[in-house]
Structure formats: C-alpha cells, structure tokens
Short mmCIF file of C-alpha atoms in Angstrom, two decimals:
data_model
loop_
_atom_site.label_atom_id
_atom_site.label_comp_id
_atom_site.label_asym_id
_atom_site.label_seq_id
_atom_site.Cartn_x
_atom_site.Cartn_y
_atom_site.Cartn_z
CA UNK A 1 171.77 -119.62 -10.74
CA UNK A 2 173.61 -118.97 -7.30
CA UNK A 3 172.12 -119.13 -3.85
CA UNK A 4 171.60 -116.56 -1.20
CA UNK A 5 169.99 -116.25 2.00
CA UNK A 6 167.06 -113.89 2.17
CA UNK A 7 164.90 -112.70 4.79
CA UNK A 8 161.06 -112.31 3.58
CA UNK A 9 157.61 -111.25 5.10
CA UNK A 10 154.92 -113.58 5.04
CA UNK A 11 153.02 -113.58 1.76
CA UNK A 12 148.99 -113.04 1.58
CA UNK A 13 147.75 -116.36 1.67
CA UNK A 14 150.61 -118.32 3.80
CA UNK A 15 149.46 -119.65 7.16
CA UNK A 16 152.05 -117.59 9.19
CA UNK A 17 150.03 -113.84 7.52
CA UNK A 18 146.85 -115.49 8.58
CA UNK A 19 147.98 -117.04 12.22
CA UNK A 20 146.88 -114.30 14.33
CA UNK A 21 144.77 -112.42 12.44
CA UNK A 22 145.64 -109.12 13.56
CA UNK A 23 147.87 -108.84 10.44
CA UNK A 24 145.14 -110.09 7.66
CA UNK A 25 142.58 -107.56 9.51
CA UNK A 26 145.19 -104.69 8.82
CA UNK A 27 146.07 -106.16 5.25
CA UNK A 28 142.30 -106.55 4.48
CA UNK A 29 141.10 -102.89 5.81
CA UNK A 30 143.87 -100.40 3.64
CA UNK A 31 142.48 -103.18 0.48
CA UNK A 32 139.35 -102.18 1.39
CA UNK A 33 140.06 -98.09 0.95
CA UNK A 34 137.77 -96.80 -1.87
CA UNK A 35 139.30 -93.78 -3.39
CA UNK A 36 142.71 -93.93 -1.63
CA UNK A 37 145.90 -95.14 -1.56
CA UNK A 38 145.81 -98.35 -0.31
CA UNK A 39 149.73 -97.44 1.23
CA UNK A 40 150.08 -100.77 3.71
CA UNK A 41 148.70 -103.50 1.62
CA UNK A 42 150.99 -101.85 -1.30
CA UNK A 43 154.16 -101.88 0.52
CA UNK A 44 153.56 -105.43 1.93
CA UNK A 45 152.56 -106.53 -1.14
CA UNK A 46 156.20 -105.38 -1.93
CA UNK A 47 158.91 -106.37 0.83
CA UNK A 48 157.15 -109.77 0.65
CA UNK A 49 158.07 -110.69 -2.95
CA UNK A 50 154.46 -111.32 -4.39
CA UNK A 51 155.16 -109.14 -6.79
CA UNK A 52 158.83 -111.23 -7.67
CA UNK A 53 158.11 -114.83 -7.66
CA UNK A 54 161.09 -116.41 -7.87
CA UNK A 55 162.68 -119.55 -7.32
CA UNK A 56 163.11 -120.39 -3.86
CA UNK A 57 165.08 -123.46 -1.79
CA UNK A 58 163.18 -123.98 1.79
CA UNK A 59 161.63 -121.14 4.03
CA UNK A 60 157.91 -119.90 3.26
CA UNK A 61 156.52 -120.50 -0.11
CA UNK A 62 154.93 -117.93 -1.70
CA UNK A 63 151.54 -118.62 -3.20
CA UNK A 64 150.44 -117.77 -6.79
CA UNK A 65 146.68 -118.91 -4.98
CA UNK A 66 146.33 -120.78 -1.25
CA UNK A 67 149.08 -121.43 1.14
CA UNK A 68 150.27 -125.15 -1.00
CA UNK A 69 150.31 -126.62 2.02
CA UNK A 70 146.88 -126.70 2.35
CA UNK A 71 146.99 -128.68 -1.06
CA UNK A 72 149.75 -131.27 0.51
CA UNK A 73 146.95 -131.95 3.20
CA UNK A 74 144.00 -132.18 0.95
CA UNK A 75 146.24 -134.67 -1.34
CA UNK A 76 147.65 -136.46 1.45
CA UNK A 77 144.99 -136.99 4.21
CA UNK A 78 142.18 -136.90 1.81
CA UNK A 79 143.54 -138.59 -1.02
CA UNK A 80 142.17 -135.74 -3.61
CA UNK A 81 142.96 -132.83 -5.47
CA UNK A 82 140.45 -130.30 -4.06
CA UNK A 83 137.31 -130.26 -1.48
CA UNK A 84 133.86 -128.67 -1.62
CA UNK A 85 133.12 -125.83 0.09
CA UNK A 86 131.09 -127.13 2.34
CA UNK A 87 133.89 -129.95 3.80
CA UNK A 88 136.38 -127.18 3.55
CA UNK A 89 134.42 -125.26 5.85
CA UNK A 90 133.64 -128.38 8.08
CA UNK A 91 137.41 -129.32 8.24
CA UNK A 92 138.78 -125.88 8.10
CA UNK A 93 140.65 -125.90 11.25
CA UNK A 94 141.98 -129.51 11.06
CA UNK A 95 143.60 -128.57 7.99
CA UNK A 96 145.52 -125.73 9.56
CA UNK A 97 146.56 -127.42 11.93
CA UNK A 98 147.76 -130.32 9.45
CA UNK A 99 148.99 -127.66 7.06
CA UNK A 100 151.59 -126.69 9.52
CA UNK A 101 153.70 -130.01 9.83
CA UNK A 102 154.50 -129.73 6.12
CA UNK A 103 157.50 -127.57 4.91
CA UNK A 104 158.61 -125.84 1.74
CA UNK A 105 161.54 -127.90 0.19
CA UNK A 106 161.72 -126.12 -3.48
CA UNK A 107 159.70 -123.77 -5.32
CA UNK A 108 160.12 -123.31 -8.83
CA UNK A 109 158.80 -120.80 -11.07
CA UNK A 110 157.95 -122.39 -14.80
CA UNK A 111 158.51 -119.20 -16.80
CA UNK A 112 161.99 -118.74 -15.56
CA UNK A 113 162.46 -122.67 -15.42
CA UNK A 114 160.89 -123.33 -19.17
CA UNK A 115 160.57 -121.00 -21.55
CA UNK A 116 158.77 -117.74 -21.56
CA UNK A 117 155.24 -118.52 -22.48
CA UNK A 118 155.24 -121.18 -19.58
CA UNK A 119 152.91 -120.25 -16.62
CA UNK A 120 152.53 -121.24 -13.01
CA UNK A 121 154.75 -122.23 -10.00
CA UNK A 122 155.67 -126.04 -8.67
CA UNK A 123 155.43 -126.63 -4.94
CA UNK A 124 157.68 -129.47 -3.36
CA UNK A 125 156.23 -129.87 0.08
CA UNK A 126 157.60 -132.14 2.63
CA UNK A 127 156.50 -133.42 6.26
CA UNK A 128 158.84 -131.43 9.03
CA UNK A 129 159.10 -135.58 10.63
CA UNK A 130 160.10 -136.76 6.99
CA UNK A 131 162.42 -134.15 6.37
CA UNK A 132 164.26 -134.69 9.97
CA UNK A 133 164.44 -138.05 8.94
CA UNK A 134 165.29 -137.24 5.29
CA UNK A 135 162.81 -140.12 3.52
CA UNK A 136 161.74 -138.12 0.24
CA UNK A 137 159.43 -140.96 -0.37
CA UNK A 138 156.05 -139.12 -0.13
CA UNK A 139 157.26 -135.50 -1.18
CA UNK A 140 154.42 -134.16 -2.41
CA UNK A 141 154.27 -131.38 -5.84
CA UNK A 142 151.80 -128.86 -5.86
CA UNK A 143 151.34 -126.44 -9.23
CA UNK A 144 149.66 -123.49 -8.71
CA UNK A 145 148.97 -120.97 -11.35
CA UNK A 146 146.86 -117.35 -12.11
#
C-alpha cells in the first residue's frame, strides 16, 4: 500500500454535496429522469469515487450511507448510536452545524482490509480543535455498511 494525493468531488451524502443545495437539486433532478439517461448523476457518481471505495488517509470521507460525521455527533453530543426521526428532524440543523468541526482521519474499507467476504467501511473521525492539538483521546470509529 503506497500513498498518493488525490483530488475528489464531494460524494452524495457528505455535508460539502449538500451545503448549498444547488448541487443536490441538480444531482436529485437527472436521478429523477424516467426513461432516460440519467448522464449527470452517472458521471458524478463516477469522478467522485462512490463507485471505488477505497482506503483513504484525511480529506472527505466517502459514505457507504450518511455523511459519518453526522454519526460522530450523534455518538458524541448525544451519547447514542442513532436518533428517531422525529429528534433528527428537531435537531437537524444543530447537527450540521456540529457535523462540520469533525474531520476524516482514516477510512478503511473491510473487504480490502480483511478478507473478501468482509463487508462495510470504518470511519475514524476526529474534532478539527483535537486534531490541531493532536489529543487522539476521543477519536471516534464509525462502521458503515450496505
């Protein structure tokens, strides 16, 4: 395994393809085509590396579900794995907002990691204050799988 810099479009369900909108509104109109190529959401689907999950040191993570840093919040602030609807909703733009202090530190894909028949992807998240001061201490590890 060797390193190398990449440069990569926002995936689907990060917070930086859903930030303006504009983007998800395109992305969510050429899914919508009945009949047709659906030739944007195709091609974005692409050059973002959805298709090619891969192993990945820092930058933004790409998500086998929800952004994981969503999930850092939930597990951090709320002190549980998932929330109802309902509080999601209620909280929805808190958690955004929250969601974007945490960074990607590692993302590892299982199957490539394991074995073959493994499944899913493992999230380290990190606070951006944390990792300026480099305490590891409350690192939090999503997994995320289809």
């Amino acid at each position: 395994m060797t390193l190398q810099a990449m440069l990569q479009l926002p995936a689907f369900a990060t917070l930086e393809f859903q930030a303006s909108g504009q983007l998800e509104g395109i992305y969510s109109a050429d899914q919508a085509v009945i009949g047709g190529e659906q030739v944007f959401s195709l091609a974005y689907g692409d050059l973002s590396a959805e298709q090619d999950r891969h192993h990945q040191l820092l930058g933004l993570p790409v998500p086998v579900q929800d952004d994981p840093r969503y999930d850092a919040v939930v597990a951090s602030e709320y002190s549980v794995q998932h929330l109802s609807a309902e509080q999601w909703a209620n909280d929805k733009d808190a958690l955004s907002r929250s969601a974007e202090d945490w960074e990607l530190l590692l993302q590892i894909e299982l199957a490539d990691w394991m074995q073959q028949s493994a499944e899913g992807t493992v999230y380290f998240l990190i606070r951006q204050d944390d990792l300026r001061d480099r305490d590891f201490d409350r690192v939090i590890a999503v997994y995320q799988q289809t």
